[in-house]
PDB file of C-alpha atoms and ligand atoms in Angstrom:
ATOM      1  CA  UNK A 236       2.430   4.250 -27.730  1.00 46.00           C
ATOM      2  CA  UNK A 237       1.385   0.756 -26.257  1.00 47.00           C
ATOM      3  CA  UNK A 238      -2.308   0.614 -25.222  1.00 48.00           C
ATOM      4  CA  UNK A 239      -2.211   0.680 -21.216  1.00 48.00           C
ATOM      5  CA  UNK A 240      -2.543  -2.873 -19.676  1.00 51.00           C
ATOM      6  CA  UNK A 241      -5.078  -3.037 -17.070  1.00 52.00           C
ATOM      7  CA  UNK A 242      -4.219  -4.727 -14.232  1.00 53.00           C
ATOM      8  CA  UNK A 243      -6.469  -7.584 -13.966  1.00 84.00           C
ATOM      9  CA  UNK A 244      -5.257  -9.027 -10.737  1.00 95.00           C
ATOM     10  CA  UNK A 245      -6.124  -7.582  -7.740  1.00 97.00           C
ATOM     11  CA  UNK A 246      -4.638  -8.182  -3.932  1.00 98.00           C
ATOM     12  CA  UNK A 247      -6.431  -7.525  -1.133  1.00 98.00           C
ATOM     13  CA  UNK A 248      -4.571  -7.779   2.090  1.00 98.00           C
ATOM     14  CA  UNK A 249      -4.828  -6.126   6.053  1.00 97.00           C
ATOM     15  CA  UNK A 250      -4.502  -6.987   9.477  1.00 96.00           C
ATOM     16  CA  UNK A 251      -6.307 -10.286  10.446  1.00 92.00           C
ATOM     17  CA  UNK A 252      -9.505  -9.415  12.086  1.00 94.00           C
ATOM     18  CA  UNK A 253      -9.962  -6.185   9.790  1.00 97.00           C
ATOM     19  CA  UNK A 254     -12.553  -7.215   7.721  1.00 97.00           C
ATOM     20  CA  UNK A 255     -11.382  -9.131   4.313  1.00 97.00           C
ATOM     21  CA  UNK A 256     -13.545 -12.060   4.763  1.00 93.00           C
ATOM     22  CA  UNK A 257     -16.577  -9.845   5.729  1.00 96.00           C
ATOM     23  CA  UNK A 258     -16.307  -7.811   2.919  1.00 97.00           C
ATOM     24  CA  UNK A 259     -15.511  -9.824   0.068  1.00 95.00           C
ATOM     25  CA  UNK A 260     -18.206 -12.114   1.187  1.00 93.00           C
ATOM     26  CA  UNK A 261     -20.507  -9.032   0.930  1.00 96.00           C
ATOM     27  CA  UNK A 262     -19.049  -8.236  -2.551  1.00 94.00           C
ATOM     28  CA  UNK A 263     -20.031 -11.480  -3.344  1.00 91.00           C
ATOM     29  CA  UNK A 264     -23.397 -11.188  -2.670  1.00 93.00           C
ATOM     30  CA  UNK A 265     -23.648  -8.111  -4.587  1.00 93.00           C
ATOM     31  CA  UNK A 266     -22.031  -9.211  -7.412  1.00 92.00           C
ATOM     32  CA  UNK A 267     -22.095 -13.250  -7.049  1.00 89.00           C
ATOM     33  CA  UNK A 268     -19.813 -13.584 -10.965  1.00 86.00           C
ATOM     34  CA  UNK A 269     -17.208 -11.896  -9.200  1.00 90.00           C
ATOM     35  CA  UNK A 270     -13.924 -14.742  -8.865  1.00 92.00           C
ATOM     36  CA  UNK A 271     -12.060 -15.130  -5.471  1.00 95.00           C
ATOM     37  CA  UNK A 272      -9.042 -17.672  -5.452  1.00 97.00           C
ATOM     38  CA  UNK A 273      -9.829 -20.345  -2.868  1.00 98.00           C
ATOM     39  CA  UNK A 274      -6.337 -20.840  -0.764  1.00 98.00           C
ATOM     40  CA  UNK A 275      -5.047 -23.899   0.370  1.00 98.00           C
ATOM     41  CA  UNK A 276      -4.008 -23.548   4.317  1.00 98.00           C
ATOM     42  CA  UNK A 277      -3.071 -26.310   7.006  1.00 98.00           C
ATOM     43  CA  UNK A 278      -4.748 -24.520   9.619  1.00 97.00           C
ATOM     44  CA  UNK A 279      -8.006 -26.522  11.119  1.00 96.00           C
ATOM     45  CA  UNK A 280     -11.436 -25.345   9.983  1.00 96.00           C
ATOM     46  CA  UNK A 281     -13.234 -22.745  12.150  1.00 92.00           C
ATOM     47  CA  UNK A 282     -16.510 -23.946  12.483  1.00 92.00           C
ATOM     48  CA  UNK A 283     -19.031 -23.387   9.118  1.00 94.00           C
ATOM     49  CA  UNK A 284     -15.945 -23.217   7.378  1.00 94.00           C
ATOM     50  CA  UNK A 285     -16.231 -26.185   4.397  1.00 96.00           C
ATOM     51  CA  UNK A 286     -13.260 -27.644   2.363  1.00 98.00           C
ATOM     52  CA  UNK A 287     -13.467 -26.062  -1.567  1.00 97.00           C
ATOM     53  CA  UNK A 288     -15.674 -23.108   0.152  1.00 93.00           C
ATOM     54  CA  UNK A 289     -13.150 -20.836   2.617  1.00 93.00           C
ATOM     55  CA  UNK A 290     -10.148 -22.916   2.082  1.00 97.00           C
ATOM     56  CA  UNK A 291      -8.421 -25.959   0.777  1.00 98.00           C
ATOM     57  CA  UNK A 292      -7.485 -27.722   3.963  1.00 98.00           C
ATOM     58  CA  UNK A 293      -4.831 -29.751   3.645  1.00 98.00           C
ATOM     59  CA  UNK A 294      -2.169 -31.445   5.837  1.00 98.00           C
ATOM     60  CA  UNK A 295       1.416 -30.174   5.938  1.00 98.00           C
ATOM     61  CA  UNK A 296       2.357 -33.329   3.570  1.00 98.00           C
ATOM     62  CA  UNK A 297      -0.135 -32.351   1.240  1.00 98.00           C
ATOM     63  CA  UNK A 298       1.295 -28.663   1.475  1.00 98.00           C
ATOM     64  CA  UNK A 299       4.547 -29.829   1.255  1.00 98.00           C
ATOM     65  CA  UNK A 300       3.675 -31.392  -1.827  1.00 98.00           C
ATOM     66  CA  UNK A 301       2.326 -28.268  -3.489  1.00 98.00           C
ATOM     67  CA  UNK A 302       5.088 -25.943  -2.825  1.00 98.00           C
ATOM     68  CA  UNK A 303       7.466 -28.541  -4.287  1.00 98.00           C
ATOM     69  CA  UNK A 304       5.098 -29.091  -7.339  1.00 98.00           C
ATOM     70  CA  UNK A 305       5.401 -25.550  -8.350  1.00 97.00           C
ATOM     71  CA  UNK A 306       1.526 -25.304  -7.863  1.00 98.00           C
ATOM     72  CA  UNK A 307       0.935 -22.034  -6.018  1.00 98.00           C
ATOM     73  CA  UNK A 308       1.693 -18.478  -7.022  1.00 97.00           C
ATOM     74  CA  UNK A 309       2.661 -17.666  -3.851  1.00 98.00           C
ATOM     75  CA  UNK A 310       2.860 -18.725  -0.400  1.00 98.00           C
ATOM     76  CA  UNK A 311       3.946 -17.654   3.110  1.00 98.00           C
ATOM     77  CA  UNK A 312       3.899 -18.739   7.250  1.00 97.00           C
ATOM     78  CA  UNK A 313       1.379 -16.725   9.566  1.00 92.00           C
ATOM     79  CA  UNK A 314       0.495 -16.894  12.525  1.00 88.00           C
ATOM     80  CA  UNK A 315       1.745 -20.612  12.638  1.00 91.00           C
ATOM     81  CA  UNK A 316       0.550 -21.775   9.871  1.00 96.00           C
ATOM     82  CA  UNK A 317       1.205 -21.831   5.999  1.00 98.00           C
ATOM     83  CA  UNK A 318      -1.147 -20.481   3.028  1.00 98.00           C
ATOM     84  CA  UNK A 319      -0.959 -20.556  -0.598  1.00 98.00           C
ATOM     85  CA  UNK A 320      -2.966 -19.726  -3.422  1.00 98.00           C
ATOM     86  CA  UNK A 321      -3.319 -22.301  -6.332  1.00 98.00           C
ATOM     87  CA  UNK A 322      -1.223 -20.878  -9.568  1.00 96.00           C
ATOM     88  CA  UNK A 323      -3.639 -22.773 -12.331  1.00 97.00           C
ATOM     89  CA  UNK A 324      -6.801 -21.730 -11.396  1.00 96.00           C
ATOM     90  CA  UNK A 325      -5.771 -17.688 -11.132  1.00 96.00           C
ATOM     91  CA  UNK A 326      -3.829 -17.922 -14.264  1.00 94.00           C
ATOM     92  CA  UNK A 327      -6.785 -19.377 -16.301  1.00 93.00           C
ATOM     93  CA  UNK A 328      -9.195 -16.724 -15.054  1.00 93.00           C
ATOM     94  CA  UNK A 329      -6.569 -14.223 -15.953  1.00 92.00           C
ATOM     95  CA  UNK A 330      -6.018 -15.899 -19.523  1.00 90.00           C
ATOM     96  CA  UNK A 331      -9.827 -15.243 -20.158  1.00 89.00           C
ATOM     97  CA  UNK A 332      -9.859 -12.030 -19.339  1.00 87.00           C
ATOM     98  CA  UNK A 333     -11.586 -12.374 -16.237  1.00 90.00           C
ATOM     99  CA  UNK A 334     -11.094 -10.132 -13.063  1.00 91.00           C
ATOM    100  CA  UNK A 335      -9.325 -11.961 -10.106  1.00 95.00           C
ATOM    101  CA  UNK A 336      -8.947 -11.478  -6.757  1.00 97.00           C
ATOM    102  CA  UNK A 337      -7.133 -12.652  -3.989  1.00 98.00           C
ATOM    103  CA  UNK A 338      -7.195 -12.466  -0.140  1.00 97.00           C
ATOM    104  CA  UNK A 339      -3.881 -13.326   1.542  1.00 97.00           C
ATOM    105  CA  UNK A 340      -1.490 -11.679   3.882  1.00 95.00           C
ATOM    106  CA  UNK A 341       1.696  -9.197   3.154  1.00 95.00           C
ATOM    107  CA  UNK A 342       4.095 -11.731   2.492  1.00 96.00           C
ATOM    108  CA  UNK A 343       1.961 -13.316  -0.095  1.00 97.00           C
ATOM    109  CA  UNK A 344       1.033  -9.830  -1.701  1.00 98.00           C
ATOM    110  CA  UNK A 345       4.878  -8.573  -1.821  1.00 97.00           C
ATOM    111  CA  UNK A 346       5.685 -12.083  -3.730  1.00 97.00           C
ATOM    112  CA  UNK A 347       2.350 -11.205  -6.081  1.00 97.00           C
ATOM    113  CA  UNK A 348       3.930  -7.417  -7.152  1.00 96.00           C
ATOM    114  CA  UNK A 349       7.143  -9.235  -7.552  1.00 96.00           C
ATOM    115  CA  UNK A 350       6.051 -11.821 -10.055  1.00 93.00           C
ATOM    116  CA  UNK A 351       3.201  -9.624 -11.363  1.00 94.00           C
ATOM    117  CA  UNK A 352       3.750  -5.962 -11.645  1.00 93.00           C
ATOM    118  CA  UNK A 353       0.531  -5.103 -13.110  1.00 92.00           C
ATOM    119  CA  UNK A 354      -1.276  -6.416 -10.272  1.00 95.00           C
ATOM    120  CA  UNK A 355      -2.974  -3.886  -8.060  1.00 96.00           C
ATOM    121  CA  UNK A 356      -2.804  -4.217  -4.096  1.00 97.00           C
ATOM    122  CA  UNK A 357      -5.198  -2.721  -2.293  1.00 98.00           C
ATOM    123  CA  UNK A 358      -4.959  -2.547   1.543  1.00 98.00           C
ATOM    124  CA  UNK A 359      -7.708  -3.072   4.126  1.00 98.00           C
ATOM    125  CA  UNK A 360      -6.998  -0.784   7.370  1.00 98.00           C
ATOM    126  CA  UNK A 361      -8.952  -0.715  10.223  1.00 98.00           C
ATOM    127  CA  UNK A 362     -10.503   2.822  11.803  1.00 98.00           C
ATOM    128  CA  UNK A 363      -8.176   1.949  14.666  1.00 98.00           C
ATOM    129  CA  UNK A 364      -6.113   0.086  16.329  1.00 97.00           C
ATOM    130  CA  UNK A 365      -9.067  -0.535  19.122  1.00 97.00           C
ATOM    131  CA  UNK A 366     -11.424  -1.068  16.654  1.00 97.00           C
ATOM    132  CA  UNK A 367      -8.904  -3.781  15.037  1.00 97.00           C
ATOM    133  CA  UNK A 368      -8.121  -5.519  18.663  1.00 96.00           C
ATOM    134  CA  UNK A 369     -11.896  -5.170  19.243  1.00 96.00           C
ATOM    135  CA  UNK A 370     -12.967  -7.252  15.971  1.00 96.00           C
ATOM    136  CA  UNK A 371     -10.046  -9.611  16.580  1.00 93.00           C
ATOM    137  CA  UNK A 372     -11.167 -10.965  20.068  1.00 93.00           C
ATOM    138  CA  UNK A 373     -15.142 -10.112  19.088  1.00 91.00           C
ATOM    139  CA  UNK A 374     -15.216 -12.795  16.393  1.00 86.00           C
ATOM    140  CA  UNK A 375     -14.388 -15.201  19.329  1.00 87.00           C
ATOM    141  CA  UNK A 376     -12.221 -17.984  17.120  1.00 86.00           C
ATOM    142  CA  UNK A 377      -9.442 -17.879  17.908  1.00 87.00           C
ATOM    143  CA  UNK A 378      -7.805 -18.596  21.316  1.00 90.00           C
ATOM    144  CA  UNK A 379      -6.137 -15.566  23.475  1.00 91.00           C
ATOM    145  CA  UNK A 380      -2.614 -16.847  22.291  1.00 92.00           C
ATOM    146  CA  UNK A 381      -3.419 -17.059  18.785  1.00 91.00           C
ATOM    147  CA  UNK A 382      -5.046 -13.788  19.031  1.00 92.00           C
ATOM    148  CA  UNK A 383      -1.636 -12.176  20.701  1.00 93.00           C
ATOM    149  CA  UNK A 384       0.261 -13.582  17.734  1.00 93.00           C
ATOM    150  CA  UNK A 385      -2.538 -12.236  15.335  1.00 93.00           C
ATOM    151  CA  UNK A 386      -2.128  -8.789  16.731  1.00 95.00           C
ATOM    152  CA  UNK A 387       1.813  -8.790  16.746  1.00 95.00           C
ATOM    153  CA  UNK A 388       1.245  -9.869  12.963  1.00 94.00           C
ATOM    154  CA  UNK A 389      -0.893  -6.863  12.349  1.00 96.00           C
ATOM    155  CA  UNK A 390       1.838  -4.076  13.370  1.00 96.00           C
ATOM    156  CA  UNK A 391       3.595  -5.580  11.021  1.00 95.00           C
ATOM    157  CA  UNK A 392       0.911  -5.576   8.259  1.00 96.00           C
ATOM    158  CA  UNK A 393      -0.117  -2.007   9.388  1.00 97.00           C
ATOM    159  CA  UNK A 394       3.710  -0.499   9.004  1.00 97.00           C
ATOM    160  CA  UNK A 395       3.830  -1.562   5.460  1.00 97.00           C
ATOM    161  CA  UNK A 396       0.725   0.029   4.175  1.00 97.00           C
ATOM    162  CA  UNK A 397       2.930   2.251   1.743  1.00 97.00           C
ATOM    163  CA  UNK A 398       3.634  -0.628  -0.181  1.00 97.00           C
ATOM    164  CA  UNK A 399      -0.015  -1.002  -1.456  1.00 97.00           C
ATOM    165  CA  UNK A 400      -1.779   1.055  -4.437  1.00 97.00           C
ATOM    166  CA  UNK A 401      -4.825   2.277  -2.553  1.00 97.00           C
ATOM    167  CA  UNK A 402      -5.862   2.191   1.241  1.00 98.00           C
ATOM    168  CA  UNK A 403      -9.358   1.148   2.060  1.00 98.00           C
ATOM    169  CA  UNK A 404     -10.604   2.010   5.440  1.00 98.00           C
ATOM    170  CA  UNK A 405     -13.246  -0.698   6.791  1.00 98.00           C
ATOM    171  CA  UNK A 406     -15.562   1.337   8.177  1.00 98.00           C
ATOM    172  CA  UNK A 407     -18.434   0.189   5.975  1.00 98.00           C
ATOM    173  CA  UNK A 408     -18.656  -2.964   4.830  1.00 98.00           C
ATOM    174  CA  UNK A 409     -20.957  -2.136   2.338  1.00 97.00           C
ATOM    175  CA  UNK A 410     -18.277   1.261   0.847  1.00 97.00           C
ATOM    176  CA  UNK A 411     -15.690  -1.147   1.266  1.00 98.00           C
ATOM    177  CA  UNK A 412     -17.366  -3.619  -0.938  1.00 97.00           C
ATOM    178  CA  UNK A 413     -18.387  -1.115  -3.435  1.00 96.00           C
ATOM    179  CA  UNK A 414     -15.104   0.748  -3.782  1.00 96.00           C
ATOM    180  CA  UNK A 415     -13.009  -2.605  -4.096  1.00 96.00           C
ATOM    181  CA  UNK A 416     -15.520  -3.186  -7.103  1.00 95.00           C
ATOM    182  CA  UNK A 417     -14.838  -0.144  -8.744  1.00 94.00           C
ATOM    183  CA  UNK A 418     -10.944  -0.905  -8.356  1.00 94.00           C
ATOM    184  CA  UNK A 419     -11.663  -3.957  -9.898  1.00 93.00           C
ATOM    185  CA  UNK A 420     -13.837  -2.513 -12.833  1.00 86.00           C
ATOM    186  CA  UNK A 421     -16.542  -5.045 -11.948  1.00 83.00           C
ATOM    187  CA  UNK A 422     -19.091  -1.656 -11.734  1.00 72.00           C
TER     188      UNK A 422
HETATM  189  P1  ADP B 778     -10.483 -10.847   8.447  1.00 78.24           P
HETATM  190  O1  ADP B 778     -11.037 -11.690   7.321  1.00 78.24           O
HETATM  191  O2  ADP B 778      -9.813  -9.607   7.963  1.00 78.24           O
HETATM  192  O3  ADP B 778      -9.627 -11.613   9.403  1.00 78.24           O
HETATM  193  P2  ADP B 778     -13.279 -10.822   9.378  1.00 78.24           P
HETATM  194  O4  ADP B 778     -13.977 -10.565   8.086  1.00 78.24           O
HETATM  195  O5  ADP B 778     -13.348 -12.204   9.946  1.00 78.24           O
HETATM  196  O6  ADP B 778     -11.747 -10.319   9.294  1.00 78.24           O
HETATM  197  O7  ADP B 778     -13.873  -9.759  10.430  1.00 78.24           O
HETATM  198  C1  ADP B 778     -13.484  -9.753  11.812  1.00 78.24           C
HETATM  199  C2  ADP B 778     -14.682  -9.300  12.667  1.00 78.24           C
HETATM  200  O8  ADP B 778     -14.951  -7.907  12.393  1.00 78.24           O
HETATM  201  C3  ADP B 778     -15.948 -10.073  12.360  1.00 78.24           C
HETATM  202  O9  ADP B 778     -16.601 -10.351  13.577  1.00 78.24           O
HETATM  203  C4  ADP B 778     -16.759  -9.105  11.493  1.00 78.24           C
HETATM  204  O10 ADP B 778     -18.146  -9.307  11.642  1.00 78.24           O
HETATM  205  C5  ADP B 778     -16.324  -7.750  12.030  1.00 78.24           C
HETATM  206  N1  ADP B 778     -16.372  -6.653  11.019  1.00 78.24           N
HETATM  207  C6  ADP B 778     -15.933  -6.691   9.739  1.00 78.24           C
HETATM  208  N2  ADP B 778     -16.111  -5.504   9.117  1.00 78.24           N
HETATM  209  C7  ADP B 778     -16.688  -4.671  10.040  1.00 78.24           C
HETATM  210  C8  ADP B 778     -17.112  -3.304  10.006  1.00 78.24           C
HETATM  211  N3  ADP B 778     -16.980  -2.531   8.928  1.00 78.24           N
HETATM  212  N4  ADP B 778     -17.658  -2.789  11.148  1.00 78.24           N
HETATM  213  C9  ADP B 778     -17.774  -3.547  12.252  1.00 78.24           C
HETATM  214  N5  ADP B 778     -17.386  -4.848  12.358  1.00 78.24           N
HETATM  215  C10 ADP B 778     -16.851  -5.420  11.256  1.00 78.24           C
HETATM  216  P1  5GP B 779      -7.255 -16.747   8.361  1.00 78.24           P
HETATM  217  O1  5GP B 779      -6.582 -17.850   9.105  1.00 78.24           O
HETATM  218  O2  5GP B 779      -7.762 -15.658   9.291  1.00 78.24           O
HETATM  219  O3  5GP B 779      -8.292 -17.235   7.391  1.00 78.24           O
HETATM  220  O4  5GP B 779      -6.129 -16.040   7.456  1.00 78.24           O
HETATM  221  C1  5GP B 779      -4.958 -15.577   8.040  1.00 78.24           C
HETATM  222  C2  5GP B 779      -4.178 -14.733   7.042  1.00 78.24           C
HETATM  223  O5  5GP B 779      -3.764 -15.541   5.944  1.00 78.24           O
HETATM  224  C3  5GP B 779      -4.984 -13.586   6.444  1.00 78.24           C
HETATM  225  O6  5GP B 779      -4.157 -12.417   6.455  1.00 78.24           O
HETATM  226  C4  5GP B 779      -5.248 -14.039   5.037  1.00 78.24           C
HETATM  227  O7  5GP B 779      -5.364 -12.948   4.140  1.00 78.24           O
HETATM  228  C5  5GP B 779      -3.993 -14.835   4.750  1.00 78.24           C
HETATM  229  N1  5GP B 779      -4.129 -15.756   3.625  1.00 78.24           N
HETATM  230  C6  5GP B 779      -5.214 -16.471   3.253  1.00 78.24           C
HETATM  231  N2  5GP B 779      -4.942 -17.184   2.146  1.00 78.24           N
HETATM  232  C7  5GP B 779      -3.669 -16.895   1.797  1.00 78.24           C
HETATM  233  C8  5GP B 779      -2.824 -17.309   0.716  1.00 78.24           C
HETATM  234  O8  5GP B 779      -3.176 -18.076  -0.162  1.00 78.24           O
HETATM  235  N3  5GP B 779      -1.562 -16.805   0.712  1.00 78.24           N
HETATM  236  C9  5GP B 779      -1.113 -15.944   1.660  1.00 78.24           C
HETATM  237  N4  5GP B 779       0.134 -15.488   1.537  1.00 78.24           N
HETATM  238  N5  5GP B 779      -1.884 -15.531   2.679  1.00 78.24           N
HETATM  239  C10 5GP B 779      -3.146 -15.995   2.738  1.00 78.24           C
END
């Protein structure tokens, strides 16, 4: 019988305004060795955000450029504007046995499952819908139209929770953090 492969790879993806960034920046913290793919985006910097840090911001040329390269594992559109995560950079973490995560939307983490079954996706719900719409407009960075859009995005997300391996419900940022490690065999 083969020796079970581990999956390696793991996908974390939810509603925008759930949580992700909160939480894998506290995972970080905890566990600062753990690797998170840095995206490239064309959406403008919210302030604090730094280039190489959050995001590779680059312009739609420059995006363009990538996707016809071959250079991203996957990409998608939301909320009017595109994201991608870098293909070298995962694979070579993967390659030395290294645990890798990403943070991107559905459409990215359907394309992930296609190309890479053994990957795991995890998804990040909120307590509520409230809760989510509270969170959304509480961070205050986006504008009320971009938050509208955001929000029809997120029935979306939310109706295709099935298609995920495990459900994580963000109601502690600190059990969040520690149960995506476990997924992840980092603990
Ligand atoms: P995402 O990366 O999913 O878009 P963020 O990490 O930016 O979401 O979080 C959105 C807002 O919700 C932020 O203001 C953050 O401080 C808050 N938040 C995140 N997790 C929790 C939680 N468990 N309880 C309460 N507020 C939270
Ligand atoms: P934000 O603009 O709030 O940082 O991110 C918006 C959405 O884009 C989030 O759902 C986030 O997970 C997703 N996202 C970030 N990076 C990528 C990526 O590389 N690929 C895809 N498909 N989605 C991403």
């Amino acid at each position: 019988m083969a020796a079970e492969v581990r999956p390696r790879l793991t996908v974390l993806s939810g509603p925008s305004g759930v949580g992700k960034s909160t939480v894998v920046a506290h995972m970080r913290k905890v566990h600062p060795d753990v690797w998170l793919s840095v995206s490239a985006t064309t959406r403008r910097p919210r302030p604090g955000e730094k280039h190489g840090v959050q995001y590779f911001f680059v312009t739609d040329e420059e995006f363009d450029k990538l996707v016809a390269n071959g250079e991203l594992l996957e990409w998608a559109e939301f909320a009017g504007n595109r994201y991608g995560t870098p293909r070298r950079a995962v694979l070579d973490r993967l390659e030395a046995g290294e645990p890798v995560l990403l943070e991107i939307d559905l459409q990215g983490a359907r394309q992930v499952k296609e190309s890479m079954p053994d990957s795991q996706l995890v998804f990040l719900a909120p307590p509520s819908w409230e809760e989510l719409v509270r969170r959304l407009t509480g961070r205050g960075t986006e504008s009320a139209e971009v938050v509208e859009r955001r929000l029809d995005a997120a029935k979306v997300e939310l109706a295709a929770e099935a298609e995920f391996d495990t459900t994580l419900v963000n109601t502690s940022v600190e059990g969040v953090a520690r149960e995506l490690l476990a997924l992840m065999e980092v603990v």
